[in-house]
Short mmCIF file of C-alpha atoms in Angstrom, two decimals:
data_model
loop_
_atom_site.label_atom_id
_atom_site.label_comp_id
_atom_site.label_asym_id
_atom_site.label_seq_id
_atom_site.Cartn_x
_atom_site.Cartn_y
_atom_site.Cartn_z
CA MET S 15 -0.10 -0.08 0.08
CA VAL S 16 1.12 3.35 -0.62
CA ALA S 17 0.71 6.89 0.67
CA HIS S 18 1.96 10.15 -0.50
CA HIS S 19 2.94 13.23 2.19
CA ALA S 20 2.99 16.13 -0.43
CA SER S 21 4.83 18.48 2.24
CA SER S 22 8.10 16.64 1.40
CA GLY S 23 7.18 14.97 -2.14
CA SER S 24 8.48 11.59 -0.97
CA PHE S 25 6.38 8.60 -0.83
CA VAL S 26 6.41 5.73 1.94
CA SER S 27 4.59 2.58 1.45
CA LYS S 28 3.63 -0.73 2.43
CA PRO S 29 6.28 -3.17 1.68
CA GLU S 30 3.25 -6.28 0.96
CA LEU S 31 2.21 -7.97 -2.05
CA TYR S 32 -1.58 -8.78 -2.84
CA TYR S 33 -2.59 -11.74 -3.33
CA GLY S 34 -6.07 -13.96 -2.05
CA GLY S 35 -7.91 -10.57 -1.94
CA ALA S 36 -5.53 -9.68 0.68
CA TRP S 37 -1.91 -7.90 1.60
CA HIS S 38 0.56 -10.52 2.67
CA ALA S 39 4.54 -9.75 3.77
CA PRO S 40 7.06 -11.52 1.74
CA ILE S 41 7.95 -15.29 3.30
CA ASN S 42 11.56 -13.95 3.22
CA GLY S 43 10.44 -10.75 4.77
CA LYS S 44 12.67 -8.68 2.28
CA THR S 45 12.26 -5.36 1.10
CA PHE S 46 14.24 -2.93 -1.30
CA GLU S 47 14.47 0.23 -1.90
CA THR S 48 12.69 2.12 -5.12
CA ILE S 49 14.88 5.67 -6.23
CA ASN S 50 13.74 9.05 -7.65
CA PRO S 51 15.56 8.53 -10.80
CA ALA S 52 15.83 12.42 -11.13
CA THR S 53 17.34 13.31 -7.56
CA GLY S 54 18.60 9.99 -6.19
CA ALA S 55 16.42 10.20 -3.64
CA VAL S 56 14.60 6.60 -1.76
CA ILE S 57 10.80 7.40 -2.67
CA GLY S 58 9.99 3.97 -0.63
CA ARG S 59 10.33 0.69 0.02
CA VAL S 60 8.57 -2.51 -1.82
CA ALA S 61 8.60 -5.78 -0.83
CA GLU S 62 10.59 -8.08 -2.40
CA GLY S 63 8.94 -11.39 -3.17
CA ASP S 64 10.51 -14.60 -4.47
CA ALA S 65 9.30 -18.62 -5.29
CA ASP S 66 7.61 -19.13 -2.41
CA ASP S 67 6.00 -16.17 -2.66
CA VAL S 68 4.80 -17.24 -6.55
CA ALA S 69 4.08 -20.22 -4.96
CA ALA S 70 1.26 -19.04 -2.39
CA ALA S 71 -0.07 -16.24 -5.08
CA VAL S 72 -1.06 -18.98 -7.66
CA SER S 73 -2.93 -20.61 -4.96
CA ALA S 74 -4.84 -18.05 -4.35
CA ALA S 75 -5.23 -17.31 -7.93
CA ARG S 76 -6.16 -21.31 -8.77
CA GLU S 77 -9.45 -20.25 -6.51
CA GLY S 78 -10.10 -16.80 -7.88
CA PHE S 79 -9.86 -18.04 -11.50
CA ALA S 80 -12.86 -20.28 -11.05
CA ALA S 81 -14.65 -17.56 -9.19
CA TRP S 82 -14.15 -14.80 -11.38
CA ARG S 83 -14.98 -17.35 -14.65
CA ALA S 84 -18.49 -18.23 -13.67
CA VAL S 85 -18.81 -14.20 -13.86
CA PRO S 86 -21.04 -13.86 -16.49
CA PRO S 87 -19.51 -11.64 -19.65
CA THR S 88 -21.09 -8.66 -19.08
CA GLU S 89 -21.09 -8.75 -15.52
CA ARG S 90 -17.24 -9.11 -16.32
CA ALA S 91 -17.57 -6.21 -18.30
CA ALA S 92 -19.33 -4.01 -16.19
CA VAL S 93 -16.19 -4.69 -13.63
CA LEU S 94 -13.68 -3.23 -15.92
CA ARG S 95 -15.54 -0.28 -16.63
CA GLU S 96 -15.48 0.43 -12.93
CA ILE S 97 -12.07 -0.35 -12.95
CA ALA S 98 -11.43 2.45 -15.60
CA ARG S 99 -13.67 4.72 -13.60
CA VAL S 100 -11.49 4.30 -10.49
CA ILE S 101 -8.05 4.79 -12.79
CA ARG S 102 -9.36 8.16 -13.80
CA ALA S 103 -10.58 9.12 -10.36
CA ASN S 104 -7.34 8.90 -9.23
CA VAL S 105 -5.23 10.17 -12.19
CA ASP S 106 -3.46 12.45 -10.19
CA ARG S 107 -2.40 10.25 -7.32
CA LEU S 108 -0.83 7.81 -9.96
CA SER S 109 0.27 10.37 -11.89
CA GLU S 110 2.38 11.62 -9.26
CA ILE S 111 3.43 8.76 -8.19
CA GLU S 112 4.76 7.57 -11.00
CA ALA S 113 6.86 10.43 -12.20
CA ALA S 114 8.58 10.71 -8.97
CA ASP S 115 8.84 6.75 -9.52
CA SER S 116 9.99 6.51 -13.53
CA GLY S 117 11.37 9.57 -14.33
CA ASN S 118 8.91 9.83 -16.97
CA PRO S 119 7.61 13.77 -17.17
CA ILE S 120 4.33 14.11 -15.10
CA THR S 121 1.94 15.14 -17.84
CA LYS S 122 2.63 12.46 -20.12
CA VAL S 123 1.94 10.03 -16.89
CA ARG S 124 -0.85 11.81 -17.01
CA ALA S 125 -2.17 10.15 -20.58
CA ASP S 126 -0.06 6.82 -20.04
CA VAL S 127 -2.79 6.45 -16.14
CA MET S 128 -5.82 7.34 -18.95
CA GLN S 129 -4.71 5.08 -21.78
CA GLY S 130 -4.60 2.08 -18.41
CA ALA S 131 -8.13 3.12 -18.11
CA GLN S 132 -8.87 3.63 -21.81
CA ARG S 133 -7.75 -0.21 -22.60
CA PHE S 134 -10.28 -1.73 -19.75
CA ASP S 135 -12.92 0.34 -21.88
CA PHE S 136 -11.66 -1.25 -24.94
CA PHE S 137 -11.95 -4.50 -23.61
CA ALA S 138 -14.84 -4.53 -21.85
CA GLY S 139 -16.36 -3.64 -25.04
CA LEU S 140 -14.61 -6.76 -27.14
CA ILE S 141 -15.83 -9.41 -24.24
CA THR S 142 -18.71 -11.18 -26.67
CA GLU S 143 -16.62 -11.47 -29.44
CA MET S 144 -14.89 -14.37 -27.79
CA LYS S 145 -17.28 -16.39 -30.28
CA GLY S 146 -16.97 -19.72 -31.19
CA ASP S 147 -17.81 -21.17 -35.23
CA THR S 148 -20.05 -24.07 -36.33
CA ILE S 149 -18.77 -26.57 -38.89
CA PRO S 150 -20.96 -27.83 -41.49
CA GLY S 151 -21.69 -32.34 -40.54
CA ARG S 152 -23.72 -34.37 -41.41
CA GLU S 153 -27.20 -34.67 -40.57
CA GLY S 154 -27.88 -35.03 -36.90
CA THR S 155 -24.92 -33.70 -36.13
CA LEU S 156 -23.38 -30.82 -35.20
CA THR S 157 -19.75 -29.85 -34.92
CA LEU S 158 -18.87 -26.27 -32.57
CA THR S 159 -15.90 -24.65 -31.16
CA GLN S 160 -15.84 -22.55 -28.14
CA ARG S 161 -13.46 -19.82 -26.76
CA GLU S 162 -12.58 -20.71 -22.58
CA PRO S 163 -9.74 -18.89 -20.21
CA ARG S 164 -6.61 -20.38 -20.05
CA GLY S 165 -6.37 -20.22 -15.98
CA VAL S 166 -4.10 -18.38 -14.29
CA VAL S 167 -1.95 -15.93 -16.37
CA ALA S 168 0.99 -14.35 -15.86
CA ARG S 169 1.41 -10.39 -17.02
CA ILE S 170 5.72 -9.05 -16.59
CA VAL S 171 6.13 -5.78 -17.79
CA ALA S 172 8.62 -3.17 -18.39
CA PHE S 173 10.00 -0.17 -16.58
CA ASN S 174 9.24 2.47 -19.37
CA HIS S 175 5.72 2.75 -19.03
CA PRO S 176 5.08 1.50 -15.24
CA PHE S 177 1.57 2.17 -14.67
CA MET S 178 0.12 1.91 -18.35
CA PHE S 179 1.88 -1.36 -18.77
CA THR S 180 0.66 -2.53 -15.51
CA SER S 181 -3.17 -2.22 -16.01
CA SER S 182 -3.36 -2.36 -19.43
CA ARG S 183 -1.59 -5.55 -19.94
CA MET S 184 -4.29 -7.49 -17.34
CA ALA S 185 -6.83 -6.49 -19.63
CA ALA S 186 -7.21 -8.37 -21.79
CA PRO S 187 -6.87 -11.82 -19.87
CA LEU S 188 -9.44 -10.36 -17.37
CA ALA S 189 -11.65 -9.78 -20.11
CA ALA S 190 -11.44 -13.85 -21.20
CA GLY S 191 -12.40 -14.71 -17.70
CA ASN S 192 -8.37 -15.66 -16.40
CA ALA S 193 -6.89 -14.58 -13.03
CA CYS S 194 -4.11 -12.17 -13.88
CA ILE S 195 -0.80 -11.93 -11.77
CA VAL S 196 1.20 -8.94 -12.63
CA LYS S 197 4.85 -8.80 -11.84
CA PRO S 198 5.33 -4.61 -12.22
CA PRO S 199 9.03 -3.53 -13.30
CA GLU S 200 10.70 -3.51 -10.44
CA GLN S 201 12.83 -0.05 -10.91
CA ALA S 202 9.69 1.68 -10.92
CA PRO S 203 7.19 -0.58 -8.91
CA LEU S 204 5.66 1.70 -6.63
CA SER S 205 2.04 2.78 -8.79
CA GLY S 206 1.51 -0.76 -9.81
CA VAL S 207 1.33 -1.28 -5.71
CA LEU S 208 -1.12 1.65 -5.74
CA PHE S 209 -3.11 -0.23 -8.50
CA ALA S 210 -3.30 -3.09 -6.62
CA GLU S 211 -5.13 -0.87 -3.48
CA LEU S 212 -7.31 1.24 -5.62
CA VAL S 213 -9.21 -1.63 -7.68
CA GLY S 214 -7.90 -4.99 -6.09
CA GLY S 215 -11.18 -5.38 -3.62
CA LEU S 216 -13.70 -5.23 -7.10
CA LEU S 217 -12.64 -8.72 -8.46
CA PRO S 218 -12.89 -11.70 -6.49
CA ALA S 219 -10.48 -13.17 -3.86
CA GLY S 220 -7.17 -14.10 -6.30
CA ALA S 221 -8.53 -13.23 -9.63
CA PHE S 222 -5.99 -10.31 -9.56
CA SER S 223 -2.35 -10.22 -7.99
CA VAL S 224 0.32 -7.72 -8.13
CA LEU S 225 3.67 -9.48 -6.88
CA THR S 226 6.68 -6.89 -6.45
CA GLY S 227 10.30 -8.29 -6.77
CA GLY S 228 13.19 -8.78 -9.06
CA ARG S 229 14.41 -11.66 -11.31
CA GLU S 230 13.65 -14.53 -9.04
CA VAL S 231 9.89 -14.25 -9.28
CA GLY S 232 9.42 -13.67 -13.59
CA GLU S 233 10.97 -17.11 -13.68
CA ALA S 234 9.38 -18.26 -11.10
CA LEU S 235 6.21 -17.01 -12.91
CA SER S 236 6.96 -18.75 -15.88
CA ALA S 237 8.68 -21.60 -14.74
CA HIS S 238 5.53 -22.73 -11.98
CA GLN S 239 2.89 -25.72 -13.99
CA ASP S 240 -0.15 -23.67 -13.07
CA ILE S 241 0.25 -20.81 -14.87
CA ALA S 242 -1.38 -21.07 -17.93
CA MET S 243 -0.02 -18.13 -19.81
CA VAL S 244 3.21 -15.59 -19.78
CA GLY S 245 2.81 -12.45 -21.75
CA LEU S 246 6.05 -10.06 -21.61
CA VAL S 247 7.16 -7.05 -22.14
CA GLY S 248 10.24 -6.24 -22.09
CA SER S 249 14.37 -7.14 -23.32
CA VAL S 250 15.00 -9.28 -25.70
CA PRO S 251 16.98 -11.33 -23.35
CA THR S 252 14.40 -11.37 -20.92
CA GLY S 253 12.49 -12.79 -23.73
CA LYS S 254 14.28 -15.58 -24.72
CA ALA S 255 14.82 -16.28 -20.79
CA VAL S 256 11.07 -16.08 -20.03
CA MET S 257 10.54 -18.68 -22.96
CA ARG S 258 13.32 -20.97 -21.81
CA SER S 259 11.34 -20.95 -18.52
CA ALA S 260 8.04 -21.63 -19.64
CA ALA S 261 9.33 -24.74 -21.97
CA ASP S 262 9.04 -27.15 -19.68
CA THR S 263 5.52 -27.16 -18.80
CA LEU S 264 4.84 -25.78 -22.61
CA LYS S 265 2.87 -22.92 -21.80
CA PRO S 266 2.14 -19.95 -24.17
CA VAL S 267 3.74 -17.09 -24.55
CA LEU S 268 2.83 -13.60 -25.78
CA LEU S 269 6.20 -11.62 -26.00
CA GLU S 270 6.59 -7.32 -27.21
CA LEU S 271 10.24 -7.36 -27.42
CA GLY S 272 12.82 -4.92 -28.27
CA GLY S 273 13.48 -3.13 -31.63
CA LYS S 274 16.34 -1.00 -33.81
CA ASN S 275 13.50 0.71 -35.45
CA ALA S 276 14.00 2.29 -39.04
CA LEU S 277 12.40 5.90 -40.09
CA ILE S 278 12.77 6.05 -43.85
CA ALA S 279 12.68 9.27 -45.63
CA PHE S 280 12.72 9.48 -49.25
CA PRO S 281 13.58 12.23 -52.01
CA ASP S 282 10.16 13.54 -52.33
CA ALA S 283 9.23 14.19 -48.86
CA GLU S 284 9.59 17.92 -47.12
CA PRO S 285 12.32 18.12 -44.78
CA GLU S 286 10.60 20.04 -42.04
CA ARG S 287 7.77 17.06 -41.44
CA VAL S 288 10.61 14.24 -41.64
CA ALA S 289 12.94 16.74 -38.85
CA GLU S 290 9.44 16.53 -36.66
CA ALA S 291 9.25 13.03 -37.13
CA LEU S 292 12.76 12.13 -36.39
CA ALA S 293 11.96 14.09 -33.09
CA ASP S 294 8.66 12.76 -32.38
CA GLY S 295 9.31 9.00 -33.21
CA MET S 296 12.11 8.46 -31.29
CA ASN S 297 9.91 9.75 -28.21
CA PHE S 298 12.43 11.77 -26.46
CA THR S 299 9.95 12.83 -24.00
CA TRP S 300 10.84 9.15 -22.67
CA CYS S 301 14.78 9.61 -22.66
CA GLY S 302 14.29 7.26 -26.15
CA GLN S 303 13.74 4.08 -23.28
CA SER S 304 10.39 2.85 -25.86
CA CYS S 305 10.72 -0.20 -27.94
CA GLY S 306 9.19 1.53 -30.87
CA SER S 307 11.62 4.21 -31.04
CA THR S 308 12.86 5.30 -34.39
CA SER S 309 16.10 5.33 -33.66
CA ARG S 310 17.95 4.62 -37.16
CA ALA S 311 17.03 7.31 -39.53
CA PHE S 312 17.51 6.70 -43.39
CA LEU S 313 17.35 10.14 -45.11
CA HIS S 314 18.01 10.47 -48.74
CA ALA S 315 20.90 12.19 -49.87
CA ASP S 316 18.76 14.48 -51.99
CA ILE S 317 17.16 15.65 -48.83
CA HIS S 318 19.68 14.49 -46.01
CA ASP S 319 21.22 18.17 -45.47
CA ALA S 320 17.88 19.55 -45.50
CA VAL S 321 16.49 17.87 -42.29
CA LEU S 322 19.33 18.21 -40.71
CA GLU S 323 18.99 21.76 -40.91
CA LYS S 324 15.53 21.87 -39.18
CA LEU S 325 16.44 18.77 -37.11
CA ALA S 326 17.69 20.88 -34.01
CA GLU S 327 15.20 23.34 -33.97
CA LYS S 328 12.81 20.61 -33.72
CA ILE S 329 14.60 18.16 -30.37
CA ALA S 330 15.06 21.68 -29.02
CA VAL S 331 11.64 21.55 -27.35
CA TYR S 332 12.49 18.28 -25.88
CA LYS S 333 14.60 19.69 -22.71
CA PRO S 334 15.36 17.76 -19.46
CA GLY S 335 13.90 19.04 -16.41
CA LEU S 336 12.39 17.05 -12.93
CA PRO S 337 9.85 14.71 -13.88
CA THR S 338 7.04 16.37 -11.42
CA ASP S 339 6.98 19.83 -13.03
CA PRO S 340 4.09 19.94 -15.05
CA GLN S 341 6.58 22.57 -17.76
CA THR S 342 9.12 19.63 -18.27
CA THR S 343 9.24 17.93 -21.40
CA MET S 344 12.02 15.55 -20.99
CA GLY S 345 12.16 13.52 -17.82
CA ALA S 346 15.14 11.23 -16.49
CA LEU S 347 16.36 7.57 -17.66
CA ILE S 348 14.81 4.81 -15.35
CA ASN S 349 18.95 4.66 -12.94
CA ARG S 350 22.22 5.08 -13.17
CA ALA S 351 22.71 1.81 -14.59
CA GLN S 352 21.08 2.38 -17.52
CA TYR S 353 22.24 6.18 -17.66
CA GLU S 354 26.29 4.37 -17.61
CA ARG S 355 24.85 2.39 -20.23
CA VAL S 356 23.31 4.92 -22.65
CA MET S 357 27.09 7.24 -22.11
CA ALA S 358 29.35 3.87 -23.02
CA TYR S 359 27.17 4.02 -26.16
CA ILE S 360 28.08 7.32 -26.96
CA ASP S 361 31.42 6.80 -26.26
CA GLY S 362 31.57 4.10 -28.34
CA ALA S 363 29.71 5.75 -31.28
CA LYS S 364 32.59 8.33 -31.20
CA ALA S 365 35.46 5.86 -30.85
CA GLU S 366 34.09 4.02 -34.23
CA GLY S 367 33.83 7.60 -35.88
CA ALA S 368 30.26 8.69 -36.10
CA LYS S 369 30.32 12.27 -35.67
CA LEU S 370 28.49 13.81 -32.99
CA PHE S 371 25.61 16.03 -34.49
CA LEU S 372 23.38 17.11 -31.36
CA GLY S 373 23.44 16.90 -27.32
CA GLY S 374 25.59 13.61 -25.72
CA ARG S 375 26.11 15.51 -22.48
CA HIS S 376 24.69 15.99 -18.70
CA PRO S 377 22.60 18.97 -19.00
CA SER S 378 24.40 21.57 -17.33
CA GLU S 379 21.42 22.87 -14.90
CA PRO S 380 22.10 22.55 -10.84
CA GLU S 381 19.05 21.03 -9.85
CA LEU S 382 19.54 17.86 -12.55
CA ALA S 383 23.18 17.16 -11.21
CA ASP S 384 22.04 14.09 -9.32
CA GLY S 385 20.10 12.87 -11.53
CA CYS S 386 19.92 10.06 -14.58
CA PHE S 387 19.60 13.04 -17.21
CA ILE S 388 21.27 12.79 -21.00
CA GLU S 389 20.79 15.45 -23.44
CA PRO S 390 18.93 14.59 -26.42
CA THR S 391 21.76 13.14 -28.52
CA VAL S 392 22.38 12.72 -32.66
CA PHE S 393 24.87 11.07 -34.36
CA THR S 394 25.17 11.19 -38.24
CA SER S 395 27.83 10.02 -40.52
CA VAL S 396 26.58 6.59 -39.02
CA THR S 397 27.25 2.82 -40.63
CA SER S 398 25.81 -0.40 -40.27
CA ASP S 399 28.53 -1.75 -38.50
CA MET S 400 28.64 0.30 -35.21
CA ARG S 401 27.40 -0.51 -32.26
CA ILE S 402 24.82 2.14 -31.99
CA ALA S 403 23.52 1.16 -35.34
CA ARG S 404 23.00 -2.80 -34.89
CA GLU S 405 22.16 -2.06 -30.72
CA GLU S 406 18.96 -1.60 -28.93
CA ILE S 407 20.33 1.08 -26.95
CA PHE S 408 16.55 2.00 -25.11
CA GLY S 409 18.19 5.70 -24.56
CA PRO S 410 18.07 9.10 -25.89
CA VAL S 411 20.35 8.64 -29.19
CA LEU S 412 19.14 8.80 -32.67
CA SER S 413 21.92 7.73 -36.02
CA VAL S 414 21.16 9.05 -38.78
CA PHE S 415 22.64 7.47 -42.55
CA ASP S 416 22.27 8.59 -45.76
CA TRP S 417 21.08 6.63 -48.60
CA GLN S 418 20.52 6.77 -52.98
CA ASP S 419 19.99 2.79 -53.52
CA GLU S 420 16.61 1.35 -52.51
CA ALA S 421 17.56 -2.30 -52.68
CA SER S 422 20.85 -0.89 -50.79
CA LEU S 423 18.55 1.05 -48.49
CA LEU S 424 16.28 -2.31 -47.51
CA SER S 425 19.64 -4.38 -46.92
CA GLN S 426 20.66 -2.19 -44.43
CA VAL S 427 16.73 -2.08 -43.05
CA ASN S 428 16.14 -5.34 -42.90
CA GLY S 429 19.53 -6.70 -42.15
CA LEU S 430 18.76 -6.87 -38.43
CA ASP S 431 16.98 -9.35 -35.83
CA TYR S 432 14.44 -6.61 -34.76
CA GLY S 433 11.54 -5.79 -36.39
CA LEU S 434 8.92 -3.61 -34.59
CA THR S 435 7.90 -0.78 -36.01
CA CYS S 436 8.68 1.45 -39.51
CA SER S 437 8.29 5.00 -40.46
CA ILE S 438 8.32 6.17 -44.18
CA TRP S 439 7.85 9.31 -45.80
CA THR S 440 7.34 9.76 -49.18
CA ASN S 441 4.28 10.74 -51.92
CA ASP S 442 4.25 8.50 -53.75
CA LEU S 443 1.79 6.26 -52.94
CA ALA S 444 3.06 2.90 -55.06
CA ARG S 445 6.39 3.38 -53.49
CA ALA S 446 4.60 3.48 -50.05
CA HIS S 447 2.67 0.07 -50.80
CA ARG S 448 6.01 -1.54 -52.10
CA VAL S 449 7.66 -0.45 -48.89
CA ALA S 450 5.95 -0.98 -46.87
CA ALA S 451 5.44 -4.81 -48.00
CA ALA S 452 9.39 -4.64 -48.68
CA VAL S 453 10.20 -3.83 -44.53
CA GLU S 454 10.26 -6.34 -41.88
CA ALA S 455 8.54 -5.09 -38.94
CA GLY S 456 5.20 -5.78 -37.51
CA TYR S 457 3.98 -1.93 -37.35
CA VAL S 458 4.16 0.05 -40.16
CA TRP S 459 3.25 4.39 -40.36
CA VAL S 460 3.28 5.75 -43.57
CA ASN S 461 3.71 9.43 -43.04
CA ASP S 462 3.56 9.59 -39.82
CA VAL S 463 4.99 7.82 -36.37
CA SER S 464 4.90 6.57 -33.19
CA LYS S 465 1.25 6.37 -32.98
CA HIS S 466 -0.73 3.65 -31.98
CA PHE S 467 -4.44 3.36 -32.29
CA PRO S 468 -7.25 1.12 -30.45
CA GLY S 469 -7.81 -1.81 -32.00
CA ALA S 470 -4.90 -2.18 -34.73
CA PRO S 471 -2.69 -5.29 -33.81
CA PHE S 472 0.47 -4.14 -32.30
CA GLY S 473 3.46 -6.65 -32.20
CA GLY S 474 6.67 -7.24 -34.13
CA TYR S 475 8.33 -9.88 -36.39
CA LYS S 476 11.79 -11.56 -35.43
CA GLN S 477 13.32 -11.41 -32.23
CA SER S 478 10.78 -8.52 -31.78
CA GLY S 479 8.39 -10.53 -30.43
CA LEU S 480 5.87 -12.94 -30.70
CA GLY S 481 1.72 -12.00 -31.18
CA ARG S 482 -0.28 -9.18 -31.06
CA GLU S 483 -1.46 -6.53 -28.58
CA GLU S 484 -4.12 -3.28 -28.12
CA SER S 485 -6.56 -5.67 -30.15
CA LEU S 486 -8.84 -8.37 -30.29
CA SER S 487 -6.20 -10.68 -31.12
CA GLU S 488 -4.50 -9.88 -27.14
CA LEU S 489 -8.63 -11.08 -26.24
CA LEU S 490 -7.57 -14.27 -28.08
CA GLU S 491 -4.45 -14.56 -27.02
CA PHE S 492 -5.60 -15.22 -23.64
CA THR S 493 -8.39 -17.55 -24.31
CA GLN S 494 -7.96 -21.91 -26.20
CA GLU S 495 -10.44 -22.94 -28.59
CA LYS S 496 -12.42 -26.10 -27.72
CA THR S 497 -14.03 -28.35 -30.47
CA ILE S 498 -17.47 -30.08 -29.65
CA HIS S 499 -19.22 -32.52 -31.49
CA ILE S 500 -22.82 -33.74 -30.66
CA ASN S 501 -24.64 -36.23 -32.27
CA PHE S 502 -28.08 -36.33 -32.20
CA SER S 503 -29.48 -38.68 -34.63
CA GLY S 504 -28.90 -42.02 -33.06
CA LYS S 505 -26.70 -43.23 -35.80
CA ARG S 506 -23.12 -43.95 -36.30
#
């Protein structure tokens, strides 16, 4: 449970785990501190769960599943809509705690909180779409299918949008009638704990659980024989680890993983619009900590210099600042380890011969001295063999390439194991269709970037993930199909 003391700006948390409709001290008695990445200050203590806590939570969730799956679909939808209402009613409280815990700017965090509410409304409206089919057969028989919930499912979520992922990624499994255990990110868990406090009582005991902790919790959830499915938002290495843990029980996985996404600008694109898209697509507000960030910019030689002339102006609106200040347009990286990792990539890019066009430093403002801040950073003269061109940095670093030959361009764009998003800029309709079909990515924008649309399936190709979310596809992922054959003819 979480309380806020506005006068001091500190948060005091009761370090317990939520499962079985109640709060429980961790069996091992361990807790850990959560740190404000903008100041380095400790803002709370959180329960550090382990495999024993997972076992207890799963046992309770099995009972919760039996109760929740029996709730008629329209009544489940009403509960999901009530959860959405509670989220909206507490947007200020949730946003304040998340901004301090994650380093994300509070104005954008508010949008994340509202996105979580919207996702519950969205899946509440899809509940009756879990439909089966009838299959033609001989006279006197009926063959049909129906969709049923899988059971107890686990959702492990990333640190870049802690509340949005913690909340929104449980909407589909709950809509389908599953019990859901959520593991918030250990780097920013407080909004997930508060979420359990706000909405846990709206569901049958055990139907919803929040388990905080580190890797051991995720591994135990992935391997537990009574967890029917695992969904992860995280890195490629974590996705592989989840798959390995899930393999022994042959449980399905739903993985939204990393990206090294391309923005492709053709010579007929307007340079100013492309510059705006480069700044927007990098998600500098979130310090580039987004799997969908278009961190590789391929600018045709004819417009390369013109785009760069506009780029500094477009990026200037993203200025690092304290996340709890409503005027802040760019927050802090999640922790010191991530800060050092990004700075190492910046130093490595210089050593490999990339040209630093913009940023690359810690901001100079005294109030930001102790935080994990890095200016928006742009490198030019990048080649495909450089680390910044091939590896997901998950920081505010944009790599710019110039190109002339389309076949060579597509070879570079598709030459990585990632395939999450791609943004294409051209006014030639035929070219837009041709290139959209050629790029190996699961989500493609043409003359747009970064936006998600309710109902549009989101997910990646290759090592960027398995399955699709944010759509009917996600709801159906959390069901299993049963075939029923009925012979009422009296004949065989």
